[in-house]
Short mmCIF file of C-alpha atoms and ligand atoms in Angstrom, two decimals:
data_model
loop_
_atom_site.label_atom_id
_atom_site.label_comp_id
_atom_site.label_asym_id
_atom_site.label_seq_id
_atom_site.Cartn_x
_atom_site.Cartn_y
_atom_site.Cartn_z
CA MET A 1350 32.52 -10.80 -37.40
CA ARG A 1351 28.81 -11.87 -37.27
CA ILE A 1352 27.04 -11.13 -33.87
CA PRO A 1353 25.10 -14.48 -33.11
CA ARG A 1354 21.22 -13.38 -32.86
CA SER A 1355 19.99 -13.21 -29.35
CA PRO A 1356 16.81 -15.97 -28.67
CA LEU A 1357 14.49 -13.76 -28.74
CA ALA A 1358 15.60 -12.28 -32.08
CA SER A 1359 15.75 -15.46 -33.43
CA ARG A 1360 12.63 -16.55 -32.31
CA ALA A 1361 10.55 -13.50 -33.65
CA ALA A 1362 12.10 -14.01 -37.22
CA SER A 1363 10.63 -17.80 -36.77
CA ALA A 1364 7.44 -16.40 -35.56
CA GLY A 1365 7.48 -13.88 -38.34
CA ARG A 1366 8.01 -16.77 -40.73
CA SER A 1367 5.41 -18.58 -40.09
CA ILE A 1368 3.05 -15.71 -40.26
CA ALA A 1369 4.02 -14.47 -43.26
CA ALA A 1370 2.90 -18.13 -44.28
CA VAL A 1371 -0.10 -18.28 -42.48
CA LEU A 1372 -1.24 -14.68 -44.64
CA PRO A 1373 -2.01 -16.11 -47.79
CA TRP A 1374 -4.35 -18.81 -46.91
CA LEU A 1375 -5.66 -16.50 -44.16
CA GLY A 1376 -6.59 -13.90 -46.98
CA LEU A 1377 -8.21 -16.70 -49.36
CA ALA A 1378 -10.35 -17.63 -46.38
CA LEU A 1379 -11.51 -14.33 -46.10
CA LEU A 1380 -11.80 -13.63 -49.78
CA THR A 1381 -14.44 -16.28 -49.38
CA GLY A 1382 -16.39 -13.90 -47.51
CA CYS A 1383 -16.43 -11.45 -49.81
CA ASN A 1384 -18.16 -13.46 -52.73
CA GLU A 1385 -21.97 -12.32 -53.47
CA SER A 1386 -22.61 -15.73 -52.26
CA THR A 1387 -26.69 -16.45 -51.79
CA MET A 1388 -25.08 -18.44 -49.03
CA SER A 1389 -23.22 -15.92 -46.65
CA THR A 1390 -24.93 -15.73 -43.21
CA PHE A 1391 -23.08 -11.91 -43.24
CA GLU A 1392 -26.28 -11.33 -45.50
CA GLY A 1393 -29.86 -11.61 -43.40
CA HIS A 1394 -32.76 -11.21 -46.03
CA SER A 1395 -35.42 -12.35 -43.56
CA ASP A 1396 -36.44 -11.08 -40.04
CA LEU A 1397 -34.95 -14.08 -39.00
CA THR A 1398 -31.53 -14.25 -40.13
CA LYS A 1399 -31.48 -9.77 -39.28
CA SER A 1400 -32.25 -10.96 -35.62
CA ILE A 1401 -29.52 -13.53 -35.73
CA LEU A 1402 -27.18 -11.29 -37.64
CA ASP A 1403 -27.85 -8.68 -34.80
CA ILE A 1404 -26.83 -11.37 -31.66
CA TYR A 1405 -23.98 -11.72 -33.44
CA GLY A 1406 -23.23 -8.23 -33.71
CA THR A 1407 -24.38 -8.03 -29.98
CA ILE A 1408 -20.95 -10.56 -29.18
CA THR A 1409 -19.05 -9.06 -31.02
CA TRP A 1410 -19.28 -5.95 -29.40
CA ILE A 1411 -19.12 -7.35 -26.16
CA ASP A 1412 -16.57 -9.87 -26.96
CA THR A 1413 -13.81 -6.59 -28.20
CA ALA A 1414 -14.67 -4.25 -25.22
CA LEU A 1415 -13.68 -7.36 -23.05
CA PHE A 1416 -10.32 -8.21 -24.84
CA ILE A 1417 -9.54 -4.19 -24.69
CA LEU A 1418 -10.28 -4.44 -21.31
CA VAL A 1419 -8.19 -7.57 -20.95
CA GLN A 1420 -5.64 -6.52 -22.95
CA GLY A 1421 -5.42 -3.49 -21.68
CA VAL A 1422 -5.02 -4.26 -18.04
CA LEU A 1423 -2.27 -7.32 -19.20
CA ILE A 1424 -0.25 -4.62 -20.82
CA VAL A 1425 -0.26 -2.95 -17.65
CA ALA A 1426 0.47 -4.81 -15.28
CA VAL A 1427 3.08 -6.30 -16.96
CA ILE A 1428 4.43 -2.49 -18.05
CA LYS A 1429 4.07 -1.46 -14.45
CA PHE A 1430 5.35 -4.95 -11.91
CA ARG A 1431 7.89 -5.94 -14.44
CA ALA A 1432 11.75 -7.33 -12.96
CA THR A 1433 14.01 -4.07 -12.65
CA GLY A 1434 16.83 -6.50 -12.08
CA LYS A 1435 17.50 -4.40 -9.02
CA GLU A 1436 15.10 -6.48 -6.52
CA THR A 1437 16.67 -7.90 -3.31
CA GLU A 1438 13.81 -10.23 -2.50
CA LEU A 1439 10.04 -11.22 -3.78
CA PRO A 1440 7.32 -9.46 -4.14
CA GLU A 1441 4.50 -9.25 -1.68
CA GLN A 1442 2.75 -12.60 -2.03
CA VAL A 1443 -0.85 -12.69 -1.96
CA HIS A 1444 -3.19 -15.65 -1.60
CA GLY A 1445 -6.90 -15.35 -2.27
CA ASN A 1446 -8.81 -11.93 -2.30
CA LEU A 1447 -12.32 -12.60 -1.42
CA PRO A 1448 -14.25 -9.43 -3.69
CA MET A 1449 -11.72 -10.78 -6.78
CA GLU A 1450 -13.18 -13.61 -6.90
CA ILE A 1451 -16.48 -12.87 -6.02
CA GLY A 1452 -16.22 -10.94 -9.13
CA TRP A 1453 -14.47 -13.02 -11.20
CA THR A 1454 -17.68 -15.44 -10.99
CA ILE A 1455 -20.60 -12.77 -11.33
CA ALA A 1456 -19.04 -10.95 -14.21
CA PRO A 1457 -19.13 -14.35 -16.88
CA VAL A 1458 -22.36 -14.93 -15.56
CA LEU A 1459 -23.83 -11.82 -16.53
CA ILE A 1460 -21.63 -11.29 -19.76
CA LEU A 1461 -22.85 -15.16 -20.55
CA MET A 1462 -26.36 -14.43 -19.30
CA MET A 1463 -26.39 -11.32 -22.00
CA ILE A 1464 -25.35 -13.59 -24.84
CA ALA A 1465 -27.93 -16.26 -23.57
CA ILE A 1466 -31.19 -14.32 -23.00
CA PRO A 1467 -31.32 -13.02 -26.70
CA THR A 1468 -30.35 -16.08 -28.43
CA VAL A 1469 -32.64 -18.28 -26.69
CA SER A 1470 -35.69 -15.92 -26.62
CA LEU A 1471 -35.17 -16.35 -30.99
CA ILE A 1472 -34.96 -19.74 -30.97
CA PHE A 1473 -38.66 -19.93 -29.30
CA ASP A 1474 -39.89 -16.76 -31.26
CA SER A 1475 -38.20 -18.43 -34.52
CA GLN A 1476 -40.88 -21.81 -33.87
CA ALA A 1477 -43.28 -20.13 -32.27
CA GLN A 1478 -47.29 -20.38 -33.79
CA ALA A 1479 -47.06 -19.04 -36.74
CA LYS A 1480 -50.26 -15.91 -37.58
CA ASP A 1481 -53.04 -16.47 -39.51
CA GLY A 1482 -52.40 -16.41 -43.04
CA ALA A 1483 -48.98 -17.37 -42.54
CA LEU A 1484 -48.01 -20.09 -45.67
CA ILE A 1485 -47.67 -23.25 -44.78
CA VAL A 1486 -44.97 -25.89 -46.04
CA ASN A 1487 -44.49 -28.89 -45.11
CA ALA A 1488 -40.82 -30.17 -45.89
CA THR A 1489 -39.53 -33.83 -45.63
CA GLY A 1490 -35.65 -34.89 -45.73
CA LYS A 1491 -35.58 -37.70 -48.21
CA GLN A 1492 -31.91 -39.56 -49.13
CA TRP A 1493 -30.90 -36.97 -50.81
CA TRP A 1494 -33.36 -34.68 -51.86
CA PHE A 1495 -36.14 -32.31 -50.39
CA GLN A 1496 -39.88 -32.66 -50.83
CA PHE A 1497 -41.78 -29.86 -50.28
CA GLY A 1498 -45.44 -30.17 -49.82
CA PHE A 1499 -48.12 -26.75 -49.70
CA PRO A 1500 -51.15 -28.17 -47.82
CA GLN A 1501 -52.99 -24.77 -48.66
CA TYR A 1502 -52.71 -25.26 -52.49
CA ASN A 1503 -52.85 -28.92 -52.22
CA PHE A 1504 -49.63 -30.07 -54.37
CA GLU A 1505 -46.31 -31.32 -53.82
CA THR A 1506 -42.82 -30.72 -55.22
CA ALA A 1507 -39.26 -30.97 -54.69
CA ASN A 1508 -36.07 -29.06 -53.63
CA GLU A 1509 -37.56 -26.39 -55.26
CA LEU A 1510 -39.69 -24.21 -53.08
CA HIS A 1511 -41.56 -20.14 -54.17
CA ILE A 1512 -42.25 -18.36 -50.93
CA PRO A 1513 -44.18 -14.51 -51.09
CA LEU A 1514 -42.21 -11.82 -49.72
CA GLY A 1515 -43.33 -9.94 -46.94
CA ARG A 1516 -45.63 -13.41 -46.13
CA GLN A 1517 -45.02 -15.27 -42.84
CA VAL A 1518 -44.16 -18.95 -43.90
CA ASP A 1519 -44.01 -21.56 -41.34
CA ILE A 1520 -41.83 -24.66 -42.41
CA ARG A 1521 -43.06 -27.81 -40.98
CA LEU A 1522 -39.80 -30.34 -40.64
CA GLN A 1523 -40.53 -33.89 -40.95
CA SER A 1524 -38.32 -36.57 -41.98
CA ASP A 1525 -39.36 -40.14 -42.33
CA ASN A 1526 -35.94 -41.92 -42.67
CA VAL A 1527 -32.82 -40.59 -40.71
CA ILE A 1528 -31.73 -36.79 -39.29
CA HIS A 1529 -31.55 -34.03 -41.93
CA ALA A 1530 -31.40 -30.42 -41.48
CA PHE A 1531 -33.01 -27.56 -43.12
CA TRP A 1532 -30.38 -24.79 -43.86
CA ALA A 1533 -30.79 -21.81 -46.08
CA PRO A 1534 -28.30 -19.31 -44.28
CA GLN A 1535 -30.23 -15.78 -45.79
CA ILE A 1536 -33.66 -16.97 -45.04
CA ALA A 1537 -34.55 -19.61 -42.93
CA ALA A 1538 -31.43 -19.93 -40.82
CA LYS A 1539 -31.31 -23.56 -39.96
CA ARG A 1540 -33.20 -26.19 -37.86
CA ASP A 1541 -33.03 -29.98 -37.71
CA MET A 1542 -35.25 -32.55 -39.42
CA ILE A 1543 -35.64 -35.90 -36.99
CA PRO A 1544 -37.89 -38.62 -37.63
CA GLY A 1545 -40.84 -38.27 -35.76
CA ARG A 1546 -41.54 -35.02 -34.95
CA VAL A 1547 -42.44 -32.43 -36.50
CA ASN A 1548 -39.93 -28.60 -35.72
CA HIS A 1549 -41.05 -25.76 -36.97
CA ILE A 1550 -38.57 -22.78 -38.65
CA THR A 1551 -41.18 -19.80 -39.14
CA PHE A 1552 -39.87 -16.36 -40.79
CA THR A 1553 -40.62 -13.18 -43.58
CA ALA A 1554 -38.62 -13.02 -46.41
CA ASP A 1555 -37.83 -9.27 -47.44
CA LYS A 1556 -36.27 -9.56 -50.49
CA ILE A 1557 -37.18 -10.85 -53.51
CA GLY A 1558 -34.72 -13.27 -55.30
CA GLU A 1559 -33.43 -16.56 -54.96
CA TYR A 1560 -31.42 -18.41 -52.11
CA LEU A 1561 -29.56 -21.68 -51.50
CA GLY A 1562 -30.29 -23.97 -49.22
CA GLN A 1563 -28.09 -27.71 -48.24
CA CYS A 1564 -28.94 -29.97 -46.23
CA ALA A 1565 -26.27 -29.26 -42.99
CA GLU A 1566 -26.57 -33.13 -40.98
CA TYR A 1567 -24.55 -35.60 -42.50
CA CYS A 1568 -27.15 -38.17 -43.50
CA GLN A 1569 -24.77 -40.84 -45.31
CA ASP A 1570 -23.73 -41.04 -49.18
CA SER A 1571 -24.78 -37.88 -50.77
CA HIS A 1572 -25.60 -35.17 -48.15
CA ALA A 1573 -23.26 -33.34 -49.63
CA LEU A 1574 -24.96 -33.30 -52.64
CA MET A 1575 -28.73 -32.80 -51.35
CA LYS A 1576 -29.15 -29.19 -51.88
CA PHE A 1577 -32.23 -26.85 -52.33
CA ARG A 1578 -33.11 -23.30 -53.74
CA ILE A 1579 -35.83 -20.79 -52.42
CA GLU A 1580 -37.39 -18.14 -54.73
CA VAL A 1581 -38.41 -15.33 -53.05
CA GLU A 1582 -41.05 -13.45 -55.24
CA SER A 1583 -44.39 -10.96 -55.38
CA SER A 1584 -47.24 -12.45 -53.62
CA GLU A 1585 -48.81 -11.88 -57.16
CA ASP A 1586 -45.86 -14.28 -59.12
CA PHE A 1587 -45.78 -16.35 -55.99
CA GLU A 1588 -50.06 -17.18 -56.67
CA LYS A 1589 -49.42 -17.77 -60.18
CA TRP A 1590 -47.02 -20.69 -59.27
CA ALA A 1591 -48.74 -21.93 -57.43
CA LYS A 1592 -51.82 -22.02 -59.29
CA ALA A 1593 -49.70 -23.45 -61.81
CA GLN A 1594 -48.51 -26.28 -59.74
CA ALA A 1595 -51.81 -27.24 -58.41
CA THR A 1596 -52.78 -27.85 -61.74
CA PRO A 1597 -52.69 -31.39 -63.53
CA GLN A 1598 -50.98 -31.88 -66.32
CA ALA A 1599 -52.85 -31.63 -69.06
CA ASP A 1600 -55.08 -34.97 -69.73
CA THR A 1601 -53.38 -35.30 -73.69
CA VAL A 1602 -50.06 -36.52 -71.37
CA ASP A 1603 -51.32 -40.06 -70.89
CA ASP A 1604 -51.28 -40.70 -74.64
CA SER A 1605 -47.65 -39.45 -75.65
CA GLU A 1606 -45.31 -41.64 -76.77
CA GLY A 1607 -42.79 -39.96 -74.02
CA TYR A 1608 -45.62 -41.18 -71.55
CA LYS A 1609 -45.54 -44.49 -72.62
CA ALA A 1610 -42.01 -44.71 -72.47
CA PHE A 1611 -42.05 -43.65 -68.84
CA GLN A 1612 -43.98 -45.78 -68.34
CA GLY A 1613 -42.99 -48.41 -70.18
CA ALA A 1614 -39.20 -48.58 -68.22
CA THR A 1615 -41.63 -48.43 -64.61
CA CYS A 1616 -40.89 -45.08 -63.63
CA VAL A 1617 -44.18 -45.05 -62.48
CA ALA A 1618 -43.40 -47.30 -59.73
CA CYS A 1619 -41.91 -44.50 -57.63
CA HIS A 1620 -42.92 -41.40 -59.85
CA ALA A 1621 -45.99 -39.04 -59.06
CA ILE A 1622 -47.39 -36.85 -62.00
CA ASP A 1623 -50.68 -35.47 -61.24
CA GLY A 1624 -53.40 -36.13 -64.10
CA THR A 1625 -51.95 -39.63 -64.76
CA ASN A 1626 -51.82 -42.71 -63.42
CA ALA A 1627 -48.52 -41.92 -62.42
CA GLN A 1628 -48.54 -42.12 -58.87
CA GLY A 1629 -45.69 -43.29 -57.18
CA HIS A 1630 -44.37 -41.67 -54.23
CA ILE A 1631 -40.82 -42.94 -53.38
CA GLY A 1632 -39.24 -40.62 -55.05
CA PRO A 1633 -40.22 -36.64 -56.04
CA SER A 1634 -43.14 -36.19 -58.04
CA LEU A 1635 -42.35 -35.11 -61.69
CA THR A 1636 -45.60 -32.84 -62.05
CA HIS A 1637 -44.08 -29.80 -63.43
CA VAL A 1638 -41.06 -30.74 -63.52
CA GLY A 1639 -40.22 -28.98 -66.77
CA SER A 1640 -40.61 -25.91 -64.60
CA ARG A 1641 -37.98 -26.27 -62.70
CA LYS A 1642 -34.54 -24.92 -62.73
CA ARG A 1643 -32.45 -27.55 -61.20
CA PHE A 1644 -33.16 -31.29 -60.43
CA ALA A 1645 -31.24 -34.31 -58.97
CA ALA A 1646 -31.99 -32.11 -54.86
CA SER A 1647 -30.94 -29.16 -56.42
CA VAL A 1648 -27.63 -30.70 -58.34
CA LEU A 1649 -28.02 -30.31 -62.22
CA GLU A 1650 -29.18 -27.33 -63.97
CA MET A 1651 -32.47 -28.95 -65.97
CA ASN A 1652 -31.55 -29.16 -69.40
CA GLU A 1653 -31.73 -32.05 -72.24
CA ALA A 1654 -27.90 -32.84 -71.66
CA ASN A 1655 -28.15 -33.01 -67.50
CA LEU A 1656 -31.28 -35.47 -67.68
CA LYS A 1657 -29.98 -37.36 -70.15
CA LEU A 1658 -26.58 -38.06 -67.75
CA TRP A 1659 -28.94 -38.34 -65.10
CA LEU A 1660 -31.12 -41.11 -66.20
CA LYS A 1661 -27.77 -43.06 -68.18
CA ASP A 1662 -26.64 -43.76 -64.26
CA PRO A 1663 -28.66 -41.85 -61.05
CA SER A 1664 -25.47 -42.77 -59.23
CA ALA A 1665 -22.97 -41.62 -61.27
CA VAL A 1666 -24.43 -38.17 -60.29
CA LYS A 1667 -25.49 -38.95 -56.56
CA PRO A 1668 -23.17 -41.22 -55.16
CA GLY A 1669 -26.13 -43.56 -53.09
CA CYS A 1670 -28.84 -42.32 -54.89
CA LYS A 1671 -32.33 -44.23 -54.29
CA MET A 1672 -32.92 -44.00 -57.93
CA PRO A 1673 -31.98 -47.43 -59.29
CA ASN A 1674 -30.15 -47.61 -62.77
CA LEU A 1675 -32.79 -49.05 -65.03
CA LYS A 1676 -30.29 -49.13 -67.88
CA LEU A 1677 -32.24 -47.53 -70.42
CA THR A 1678 -31.80 -47.83 -73.92
CA ASP A 1679 -30.36 -44.59 -75.50
CA GLU A 1680 -33.67 -44.71 -77.66
CA GLN A 1681 -36.17 -44.68 -74.41
CA ILE A 1682 -33.27 -41.98 -72.60
CA ASN A 1683 -34.35 -39.69 -76.05
CA THR A 1684 -37.65 -40.37 -76.00
CA ILE A 1685 -38.34 -39.54 -71.76
CA VAL A 1686 -36.25 -36.65 -71.63
CA PRO A 1687 -38.43 -33.81 -74.04
CA PHE A 1688 -41.07 -35.51 -72.38
CA LEU A 1689 -39.75 -34.34 -68.77
CA GLN A 1690 -39.32 -31.52 -70.29
CA SER A 1691 -42.40 -30.84 -71.72
CA LEU A 1692 -43.97 -31.26 -68.21
CA LYS A 1693 -44.50 -27.45 -67.39
CU1 CUA B 1290 -29.94 -34.68 -45.64
CU2 CUA B 1290 -27.36 -34.21 -45.00
#
């Protein structure tokens, strides 16, 4: 004869099945944190992101201690005061306990202060006046790309930010359209780019490498495709890069077939190429565009096939893209692409 399961046993079995169903997904979610992603918040490579991690660490330990304390008291209470079945009357009923009530009001306030004081002071530190000699970068959020201006070096670029190792950087975040957010988790944390104000984020990178960033404030159609790259390099490499970027393109560029096709296709209305008559400022500057590793807000790798794909129909790559489909002929595309690649 089959013995019917007790309600408790069948509830335990059902809970077991639910846990078994969730485990693979939980494992998968945890695994996503294990890759060598350059967007993992668990790996800081600047003074700012390391300080943020320290605060996370402190909060985690405080929470762990509280969890153990609360669960410990609960378990002791459940065991010590459990019903034995021999009770004849209700236990003593207690109403109100002033010292306890004061205690559980003050304790959370103290805990919140332990979290709030370091957090708020770091927020202020990370937007404090930068030191003399800091690298200033004017970052402007566009729909949908990032413009980076280097006023001390007198040039402008797009979606690719080089910064020198060990030198403080003061990024001045702005927008002339909707709200965007500058988010580079391993290097610069996150701060909003708000029209009509300048937000600062100051930090010093401490590891050479390539880091990824992404807009983190919903800004319509191609928000998810609004990315950028940060390259942290030695001071010498940075100076070399900045000097090259600030140098106008060779004055022979104007005479090239590529430039004529570029001009004929009206690209000059929106894009600038320093050293030529192209001085449009609606789209990204294309000065030295061929030296960038990626383009279209870092969505595409810089190569011939991708440039052709882009020129054929920009909105097919980035929905809602402000660059119109110019209905370029294959001949125009085949002339403009090598020209863009030559702008090193
Ligand atoms: Cu810009 Cu989202």
